[in-house]
PDB file of C-alpha atoms in Angstrom:
ATOM      1  CA  UNK A   1       2.491 -28.252 -13.163  1.00 62.00           C
ATOM      2  CA  UNK A   2       0.431 -27.477 -10.057  1.00 62.00           C
ATOM      3  CA  UNK A   3       3.152 -28.898  -7.810  1.00 67.00           C
ATOM      4  CA  UNK A   4       5.784 -26.888  -9.686  1.00 64.00           C
ATOM      5  CA  UNK A   5       3.783 -23.680  -9.225  1.00 82.00           C
ATOM      6  CA  UNK A   6       3.401 -24.375  -5.508  1.00 85.00           C
ATOM      7  CA  UNK A   7       7.121 -25.059  -5.161  1.00 87.00           C
ATOM      8  CA  UNK A   8       7.986 -21.864  -7.056  1.00 92.00           C
ATOM      9  CA  UNK A   9       5.630 -19.843  -4.852  1.00 93.00           C
ATOM     10  CA  UNK A  10       7.181 -21.346  -1.717  1.00 94.00           C
ATOM     11  CA  UNK A  11      10.684 -20.438  -2.884  1.00 94.00           C
ATOM     12  CA  UNK A  12       9.609 -16.854  -3.608  1.00 95.00           C
ATOM     13  CA  UNK A  13       7.993 -16.559  -0.202  1.00 96.00           C
ATOM     14  CA  UNK A  14      11.096 -17.887   1.529  1.00 96.00           C
ATOM     15  CA  UNK A  15      13.261 -15.374  -0.348  1.00 95.00           C
ATOM     16  CA  UNK A  16      10.915 -12.490   0.502  1.00 96.00           C
ATOM     17  CA  UNK A  17      10.807 -13.509   4.173  1.00 97.00           C
ATOM     18  CA  UNK A  18      14.594 -13.839   4.360  1.00 96.00           C
ATOM     19  CA  UNK A  19      15.028 -10.188   3.361  1.00 95.00           C
ATOM     20  CA  UNK A  20      13.188  -9.207   6.562  1.00 97.00           C
ATOM     21  CA  UNK A  21      14.872 -11.803   8.767  1.00 97.00           C
ATOM     22  CA  UNK A  22      11.724 -13.935   8.917  1.00 97.00           C
ATOM     23  CA  UNK A  23      12.073 -17.715   9.024  1.00 94.00           C
ATOM     24  CA  UNK A  24       9.223 -18.831   6.769  1.00 95.00           C
ATOM     25  CA  UNK A  25       8.455 -22.524   6.296  1.00 94.00           C
ATOM     26  CA  UNK A  26       4.846 -22.664   5.162  1.00 91.00           C
ATOM     27  CA  UNK A  27       1.657 -20.624   5.434  1.00 93.00           C
ATOM     28  CA  UNK A  28       0.059 -22.877   8.047  1.00 93.00           C
ATOM     29  CA  UNK A  29       2.946 -22.201  10.434  1.00 94.00           C
ATOM     30  CA  UNK A  30       3.213 -18.446   9.879  1.00 96.00           C
ATOM     31  CA  UNK A  31       2.537 -16.486  13.067  1.00 95.00           C
ATOM     32  CA  UNK A  32       1.979 -12.777  13.518  1.00 97.00           C
ATOM     33  CA  UNK A  33       5.458 -11.289  13.779  1.00 96.00           C
ATOM     34  CA  UNK A  34       6.673  -8.721  16.290  1.00 96.00           C
ATOM     35  CA  UNK A  35       9.998  -7.773  14.727  1.00 97.00           C
ATOM     36  CA  UNK A  36      11.759  -7.730  11.369  1.00 98.00           C
ATOM     37  CA  UNK A  37      15.206  -6.845  10.066  1.00 97.00           C
ATOM     38  CA  UNK A  38      15.508  -3.628   8.064  1.00 97.00           C
ATOM     39  CA  UNK A  39      18.885  -2.678   6.602  1.00 95.00           C
ATOM     40  CA  UNK A  40      20.717  -4.956   9.025  1.00 95.00           C
ATOM     41  CA  UNK A  41      18.900  -3.695  12.114  1.00 96.00           C
ATOM     42  CA  UNK A  42      16.164  -5.505  14.031  1.00 97.00           C
ATOM     43  CA  UNK A  43      13.144  -3.283  14.593  1.00 97.00           C
ATOM     44  CA  UNK A  44      10.053  -3.945  16.684  1.00 98.00           C
ATOM     45  CA  UNK A  45       6.603  -3.620  15.126  1.00 98.00           C
ATOM     46  CA  UNK A  46       3.484  -2.486  16.937  1.00 97.00           C
ATOM     47  CA  UNK A  47       0.117  -3.803  15.767  1.00 96.00           C
ATOM     48  CA  UNK A  48      -3.081  -5.230  17.240  1.00 94.00           C
ATOM     49  CA  UNK A  49      -3.186  -8.992  17.664  1.00 94.00           C
ATOM     50  CA  UNK A  50      -5.691  -9.958  14.999  1.00 93.00           C
ATOM     51  CA  UNK A  51      -6.214 -11.916  11.814  1.00 93.00           C
ATOM     52  CA  UNK A  52      -6.302  -8.602   9.936  1.00 92.00           C
ATOM     53  CA  UNK A  53      -2.751  -7.828  11.105  1.00 95.00           C
ATOM     54  CA  UNK A  54      -1.613 -11.386  10.294  1.00 96.00           C
ATOM     55  CA  UNK A  55      -2.991 -11.031   6.769  1.00 94.00           C
ATOM     56  CA  UNK A  56      -1.405  -7.615   6.146  1.00 95.00           C
ATOM     57  CA  UNK A  57       1.962  -8.861   7.373  1.00 97.00           C
ATOM     58  CA  UNK A  58       1.748 -11.960   5.201  1.00 97.00           C
ATOM     59  CA  UNK A  59       0.759  -9.984   2.102  1.00 96.00           C
ATOM     60  CA  UNK A  60       3.493  -7.366   2.482  1.00 97.00           C
ATOM     61  CA  UNK A  61       6.459  -9.264   3.935  1.00 98.00           C
ATOM     62  CA  UNK A  62       5.894 -12.779   2.593  1.00 97.00           C
ATOM     63  CA  UNK A  63       3.950 -12.351  -0.656  1.00 96.00           C
ATOM     64  CA  UNK A  64       5.372  -8.932  -1.629  1.00 96.00           C
ATOM     65  CA  UNK A  65       1.881  -8.077  -2.847  1.00 95.00           C
ATOM     66  CA  UNK A  66       2.938  -4.571  -3.921  1.00 95.00           C
ATOM     67  CA  UNK A  67       5.844  -5.936  -6.017  1.00 94.00           C
ATOM     68  CA  UNK A  68       8.595  -3.951  -4.314  1.00 96.00           C
ATOM     69  CA  UNK A  69      11.068  -6.586  -5.458  1.00 93.00           C
ATOM     70  CA  UNK A  70      10.572  -5.376  -9.032  1.00 92.00           C
ATOM     71  CA  UNK A  71      12.118  -2.032  -8.005  1.00 93.00           C
ATOM     72  CA  UNK A  72      15.045  -3.525  -6.079  1.00 86.00           C
ATOM     73  CA  UNK A  73      17.706  -2.384  -8.564  1.00 83.00           C
ATOM     74  CA  UNK A  74      16.085   0.917  -9.536  1.00 89.00           C
ATOM     75  CA  UNK A  75      16.804   4.411  -8.292  1.00 92.00           C
ATOM     76  CA  UNK A  76      13.923   5.378  -5.995  1.00 97.00           C
ATOM     77  CA  UNK A  77      14.114   8.652  -4.077  1.00 97.00           C
ATOM     78  CA  UNK A  78      10.497   9.464  -3.179  1.00 98.00           C
ATOM     79  CA  UNK A  79       7.637   7.215  -2.082  1.00 98.00           C
ATOM     80  CA  UNK A  80       4.043   8.191  -1.334  1.00 98.00           C
ATOM     81  CA  UNK A  81       1.977   5.728   0.730  1.00 98.00           C
ATOM     82  CA  UNK A  82      -1.722   6.570   0.363  1.00 97.00           C
ATOM     83  CA  UNK A  83      -3.821   4.546   2.781  1.00 95.00           C
ATOM     84  CA  UNK A  84      -0.966   3.488   5.048  1.00 96.00           C
ATOM     85  CA  UNK A  85      -3.043   1.498   7.548  1.00 94.00           C
ATOM     86  CA  UNK A  86      -0.468   0.243  10.111  1.00 96.00           C
ATOM     87  CA  UNK A  87       2.464   1.633   8.121  1.00 97.00           C
ATOM     88  CA  UNK A  88       3.852  -1.789   7.213  1.00 98.00           C
ATOM     89  CA  UNK A  89       4.222  -1.021   3.502  1.00 98.00           C
ATOM     90  CA  UNK A  90       6.337   2.018   4.342  1.00 98.00           C
ATOM     91  CA  UNK A  91       8.480  -0.113   6.667  1.00 98.00           C
ATOM     92  CA  UNK A  92       8.947  -2.663   3.867  1.00 98.00           C
ATOM     93  CA  UNK A  93       9.795   0.113   1.402  1.00 98.00           C
ATOM     94  CA  UNK A  94      12.464   1.383   3.799  1.00 97.00           C
ATOM     95  CA  UNK A  95      14.119  -2.056   3.650  1.00 97.00           C
ATOM     96  CA  UNK A  96      14.377  -1.742  -0.137  1.00 96.00           C
ATOM     97  CA  UNK A  97      15.224   1.964  -0.351  1.00 97.00           C
ATOM     98  CA  UNK A  98      17.350   3.012   2.599  1.00 96.00           C
ATOM     99  CA  UNK A  99      17.792   6.626   1.475  1.00 96.00           C
ATOM    100  CA  UNK A 100      14.312   7.313   0.041  1.00 97.00           C
ATOM    101  CA  UNK A 101      12.037  10.021   1.376  1.00 98.00           C
ATOM    102  CA  UNK A 102       8.790   8.284   2.388  1.00 98.00           C
ATOM    103  CA  UNK A 103       5.524  10.009   3.287  1.00 98.00           C
ATOM    104  CA  UNK A 104       2.590   7.926   4.535  1.00 98.00           C
ATOM    105  CA  UNK A 105      -1.040   9.081   4.834  1.00 97.00           C
ATOM    106  CA  UNK A 106      -3.686   7.377   6.977  1.00 95.00           C
ATOM    107  CA  UNK A 107      -6.885   9.130   8.127  1.00 92.00           C
ATOM    108  CA  UNK A 108      -8.048   6.518  10.677  1.00 91.00           C
ATOM    109  CA  UNK A 109      -7.227   8.041  14.105  1.00 91.00           C
ATOM    110  CA  UNK A 110      -7.528   4.611  15.739  1.00 91.00           C
ATOM    111  CA  UNK A 111      -4.306   3.572  13.996  1.00 93.00           C
ATOM    112  CA  UNK A 112      -2.223   6.606  14.927  1.00 94.00           C
ATOM    113  CA  UNK A 113      -0.398   4.919  17.827  1.00 95.00           C
ATOM    114  CA  UNK A 114       0.767   2.068  15.598  1.00 96.00           C
ATOM    115  CA  UNK A 115       1.653   4.380  12.728  1.00 96.00           C
ATOM    116  CA  UNK A 116       3.617   6.690  14.999  1.00 96.00           C
ATOM    117  CA  UNK A 117       5.719   3.761  16.190  1.00 98.00           C
ATOM    118  CA  UNK A 118       6.265   2.331  12.695  1.00 98.00           C
ATOM    119  CA  UNK A 119       7.185   5.792  11.391  1.00 98.00           C
ATOM    120  CA  UNK A 120       9.791   6.132  14.134  1.00 97.00           C
ATOM    121  CA  UNK A 121      11.495   2.760  13.593  1.00 97.00           C
ATOM    122  CA  UNK A 122      11.003   2.824   9.816  1.00 97.00           C
ATOM    123  CA  UNK A 123      12.336   6.361   9.468  1.00 97.00           C
ATOM    124  CA  UNK A 124       9.445   7.765   7.455  1.00 98.00           C
ATOM    125  CA  UNK A 125       6.999  10.626   7.977  1.00 98.00           C
ATOM    126  CA  UNK A 126       3.300  10.009   8.417  1.00 96.00           C
ATOM    127  CA  UNK A 127       0.304  12.295   8.266  1.00 97.00           C
ATOM    128  CA  UNK A 128      -3.030  11.658  10.002  1.00 95.00           C
ATOM    129  CA  UNK A 129      -4.832  12.842   6.880  1.00 95.00           C
ATOM    130  CA  UNK A 130      -6.801  11.485   3.952  1.00 93.00           C
ATOM    131  CA  UNK A 131      -5.702  12.133   0.383  1.00 95.00           C
ATOM    132  CA  UNK A 132      -8.342  13.660  -1.888  1.00 92.00           C
ATOM    133  CA  UNK A 133      -8.767  15.828  -4.946  1.00 93.00           C
ATOM    134  CA  UNK A 134      -8.694  19.023  -2.882  1.00 92.00           C
ATOM    135  CA  UNK A 135      -7.741  20.340   0.532  1.00 94.00           C
ATOM    136  CA  UNK A 136     -10.624  20.208   2.985  1.00 90.00           C
ATOM    137  CA  UNK A 137     -12.282  17.567   5.125  1.00 89.00           C
ATOM    138  CA  UNK A 138     -13.643  14.047   4.852  1.00 83.00           C
ATOM    139  CA  UNK A 139     -15.498  11.584   7.038  1.00 82.00           C
ATOM    140  CA  UNK A 140     -14.793   7.920   7.701  1.00 79.00           C
ATOM    141  CA  UNK A 141     -16.959   4.818   7.472  1.00 77.00           C
ATOM    142  CA  UNK A 142     -15.462   2.534  10.104  1.00 69.00           C
ATOM    143  CA  UNK A 143     -15.255  -1.231   9.743  1.00 63.00           C
ATOM    144  CA  UNK A 144     -14.506  -3.890  12.339  1.00 59.00           C
ATOM    145  CA  UNK A 145     -11.310  -4.590  10.393  1.00 57.00           C
ATOM    146  CA  UNK A 146      -9.280  -1.315  10.382  1.00 52.00           C
ATOM    147  CA  UNK A 147      -7.931  -2.124   6.937  1.00 55.00           C
ATOM    148  CA  UNK A 148     -11.416  -1.852   5.480  1.00 60.00           C
ATOM    149  CA  UNK A 149     -12.224   1.631   6.823  1.00 66.00           C
ATOM    150  CA  UNK A 150     -13.481   3.832   3.978  1.00 69.00           C
ATOM    151  CA  UNK A 151     -13.146   7.565   3.415  1.00 71.00           C
ATOM    152  CA  UNK A 152     -16.024   9.727   2.253  1.00 70.00           C
ATOM    153  CA  UNK A 153     -13.988  12.380   0.459  1.00 74.00           C
ATOM    154  CA  UNK A 154     -14.898  16.059   0.108  1.00 71.00           C
ATOM    155  CA  UNK A 155     -17.289  15.953   3.082  1.00 70.00           C
ATOM    156  CA  UNK A 156     -17.167  19.418   4.619  1.00 70.00           C
ATOM    157  CA  UNK A 157     -19.196  18.113   7.558  1.00 72.00           C
ATOM    158  CA  UNK A 158     -16.420  15.654   8.297  1.00 77.00           C
ATOM    159  CA  UNK A 159     -13.780  16.082  10.980  1.00 83.00           C
ATOM    160  CA  UNK A 160     -10.839  14.387   9.265  1.00 88.00           C
ATOM    161  CA  UNK A 161      -8.322  16.597   7.461  1.00 91.00           C
ATOM    162  CA  UNK A 162      -8.207  15.935   3.737  1.00 91.00           C
ATOM    163  CA  UNK A 163      -5.095  16.914   1.802  1.00 95.00           C
ATOM    164  CA  UNK A 164      -5.064  17.113  -1.967  1.00 96.00           C
ATOM    165  CA  UNK A 165      -2.845  14.746  -3.913  1.00 97.00           C
ATOM    166  CA  UNK A 166      -1.215  17.842  -5.409  1.00 97.00           C
ATOM    167  CA  UNK A 167      -0.251  19.120  -1.940  1.00 97.00           C
ATOM    168  CA  UNK A 168       1.056  15.708  -0.875  1.00 98.00           C
ATOM    169  CA  UNK A 169       3.282  15.555  -3.945  1.00 98.00           C
ATOM    170  CA  UNK A 170       4.573  19.065  -3.285  1.00 98.00           C
ATOM    171  CA  UNK A 171       5.496  18.021   0.268  1.00 97.00           C
ATOM    172  CA  UNK A 172       7.675  15.299  -1.240  1.00 98.00           C
ATOM    173  CA  UNK A 173       9.445  17.789  -3.461  1.00 97.00           C
ATOM    174  CA  UNK A 174       7.230  17.849  -6.554  1.00 97.00           C
ATOM    175  CA  UNK A 175       7.674  14.344  -7.961  1.00 97.00           C
ATOM    176  CA  UNK A 176       7.004  10.777  -6.802  1.00 98.00           C
ATOM    177  CA  UNK A 177       8.932   7.705  -7.901  1.00 98.00           C
ATOM    178  CA  UNK A 178       6.446   5.245  -6.371  1.00 98.00           C
ATOM    179  CA  UNK A 179       2.888   5.854  -5.212  1.00 98.00           C
ATOM    180  CA  UNK A 180       1.186   3.026  -3.347  1.00 98.00           C
ATOM    181  CA  UNK A 181      -2.608   3.379  -3.124  1.00 97.00           C
ATOM    182  CA  UNK A 182      -5.013   1.335  -0.993  1.00 94.00           C
ATOM    183  CA  UNK A 183      -8.049   3.392  -0.011  1.00 90.00           C
ATOM    184  CA  UNK A 184     -10.928   0.933  -0.189  1.00 83.00           C
ATOM    185  CA  UNK A 185     -12.675   2.212  -3.313  1.00 81.00           C
ATOM    186  CA  UNK A 186     -12.041   5.952  -2.925  1.00 86.00           C
ATOM    187  CA  UNK A 187      -9.292   5.605  -5.555  1.00 92.00           C
ATOM    188  CA  UNK A 188     -11.770   6.102  -8.397  1.00 93.00           C
ATOM    189  CA  UNK A 189     -12.790   9.535  -7.116  1.00 90.00           C
ATOM    190  CA  UNK A 190      -9.119  10.402  -6.727  1.00 93.00           C
ATOM    191  CA  UNK A 191      -8.540   9.308 -10.339  1.00 94.00           C
ATOM    192  CA  UNK A 192     -10.993  11.939 -11.615  1.00 92.00           C
ATOM    193  CA  UNK A 193      -8.273  14.612 -11.432  1.00 92.00           C
ATOM    194  CA  UNK A 194      -5.981  13.210 -14.107  1.00 94.00           C
ATOM    195  CA  UNK A 195      -3.518  16.110 -14.085  1.00 95.00           C
ATOM    196  CA  UNK A 196      -2.641  15.501 -10.419  1.00 96.00           C
ATOM    197  CA  UNK A 197      -1.084  12.141 -11.311  1.00 97.00           C
ATOM    198  CA  UNK A 198       1.426  13.475 -13.837  1.00 97.00           C
ATOM    199  CA  UNK A 199       4.337  13.806 -11.356  1.00 98.00           C
ATOM    200  CA  UNK A 200       3.968  10.120 -10.340  1.00 98.00           C
ATOM    201  CA  UNK A 201       6.258   7.688 -12.175  1.00 98.00           C
ATOM    202  CA  UNK A 202       5.054   4.305 -10.877  1.00 98.00           C
ATOM    203  CA  UNK A 203       1.754   3.209  -9.355  1.00 98.00           C
ATOM    204  CA  UNK A 204       1.215   0.278  -6.994  1.00 97.00           C
ATOM    205  CA  UNK A 205      -2.436  -0.053  -6.088  1.00 96.00           C
ATOM    206  CA  UNK A 206      -5.020  -2.339  -4.616  1.00 95.00           C
ATOM    207  CA  UNK A 207      -8.148  -1.688  -6.646  1.00 94.00           C
ATOM    208  CA  UNK A 208     -11.687  -2.235  -5.407  1.00 93.00           C
ATOM    209  CA  UNK A 209     -14.431  -2.962  -7.911  1.00 93.00           C
ATOM    210  CA  UNK A 210     -17.737  -1.176  -7.450  1.00 89.00           C
ATOM    211  CA  UNK A 211     -20.785  -0.097  -9.452  1.00 88.00           C
ATOM    212  CA  UNK A 212     -18.795   2.635 -11.180  1.00 87.00           C
ATOM    213  CA  UNK A 213     -15.754   0.469 -11.985  1.00 93.00           C
ATOM    214  CA  UNK A 214     -17.168  -3.038 -12.056  1.00 94.00           C
ATOM    215  CA  UNK A 215     -14.637  -5.164 -13.982  1.00 94.00           C
ATOM    216  CA  UNK A 216     -10.895  -5.765 -14.019  1.00 95.00           C
ATOM    217  CA  UNK A 217     -10.803  -4.421 -17.574  1.00 96.00           C
ATOM    218  CA  UNK A 218     -12.432  -1.154 -16.509  1.00 96.00           C
ATOM    219  CA  UNK A 219     -10.023  -0.835 -13.568  1.00 96.00           C
ATOM    220  CA  UNK A 220      -7.064  -1.219 -15.912  1.00 96.00           C
ATOM    221  CA  UNK A 221      -8.643   1.298 -18.296  1.00 96.00           C
ATOM    222  CA  UNK A 222      -8.877   3.827 -15.459  1.00 96.00           C
ATOM    223  CA  UNK A 223      -5.164   3.394 -14.732  1.00 97.00           C
ATOM    224  CA  UNK A 224      -4.223   3.775 -18.402  1.00 97.00           C
ATOM    225  CA  UNK A 225      -6.353   6.921 -18.634  1.00 96.00           C
ATOM    226  CA  UNK A 226      -3.962   8.529 -16.147  1.00 96.00           C
ATOM    227  CA  UNK A 227      -1.077   7.907 -18.540  1.00 96.00           C
ATOM    228  CA  UNK A 228       0.290   4.690 -17.035  1.00 97.00           C
ATOM    229  CA  UNK A 229       1.219   1.501 -18.848  1.00 97.00           C
ATOM    230  CA  UNK A 230       0.127  -1.718 -17.176  1.00 97.00           C
ATOM    231  CA  UNK A 231       2.954  -3.962 -15.984  1.00 96.00           C
ATOM    232  CA  UNK A 232       1.025  -6.557 -13.983  1.00 95.00           C
ATOM    233  CA  UNK A 233      -2.490  -7.207 -12.684  1.00 96.00           C
ATOM    234  CA  UNK A 234      -3.161  -9.839 -10.073  1.00 93.00           C
ATOM    235  CA  UNK A 235      -6.702 -10.631  -8.983  1.00 92.00           C
ATOM    236  CA  UNK A 236      -7.041 -11.206  -5.238  1.00 89.00           C
ATOM    237  CA  UNK A 237     -10.774 -11.861  -4.998  1.00 86.00           C
ATOM    238  CA  UNK A 238     -12.805 -12.320  -8.177  1.00 82.00           C
ATOM    239  CA  UNK A 239     -15.290  -9.483  -8.779  1.00 83.00           C
ATOM    240  CA  UNK A 240     -13.860  -7.585  -5.824  1.00 90.00           C
ATOM    241  CA  UNK A 241     -10.183  -6.648  -5.466  1.00 92.00           C
ATOM    242  CA  UNK A 242      -6.785  -6.977  -7.077  1.00 95.00           C
ATOM    243  CA  UNK A 243      -3.315  -5.460  -7.364  1.00 96.00           C
ATOM    244  CA  UNK A 244      -2.103  -3.343 -10.274  1.00 97.00           C
ATOM    245  CA  UNK A 245       1.481  -2.311 -10.979  1.00 97.00           C
ATOM    246  CA  UNK A 246       1.892   0.358 -13.663  1.00 97.00           C
ATOM    247  CA  UNK A 247       4.611   2.731 -14.891  1.00 97.00           C
ATOM    248  CA  UNK A 248       4.175   6.075 -16.584  1.00 95.00           C
ATOM    249  CA  UNK A 249       4.444   5.899 -20.347  1.00 84.00           C
TER     250      UNK A 249
END
């Protein structure tokens, strides 16, 4: 059974990689990639040479960690990327939904050069802003790995523009088919405003357990409280992080 599971996983990874023009053989041989194929066109990616970049690329392009494949045959017109990091999720989403309107938000100014490039080749719009419960400002807690930078929301002493989820949705036209969320634990504060989430049809999120939300069960309960039905939950690191896919009931 273990060998069968490994073989099945390998086949899925090969299929995912093929969509982006990546020749994947096995994890040990995977190298940080500089270009992918999106809608029949080869595009160059810009990212720092690091293990963090390698991991993000592997998770998004090879493992399809945000389950975009599950939406492949669905009508998707609007996508909101909250916590865009290098913008690779939005690039991947463009490969699945050629005509979708995609807005990506990332408050870390150190990533703006990479995001600007990805937004150009991936044909999406990005905002150097954090998403919060209200318009205002926030501050950042930087980490050596850019993907782990945290936002301290609603910090009026901060210098980073914070845009409310409501405003971000309005910029997209008032409704969101897919919202991807990866904001290193700040998601639970964002979840406090339940009414803001009503225009969102599907949620793809990386959750981060903390003192307030300390178990997988409580994380799922938070998602259901917003009016979503759980589709899948996949634990990445026990007692730490995981991926949730949910649709609105």
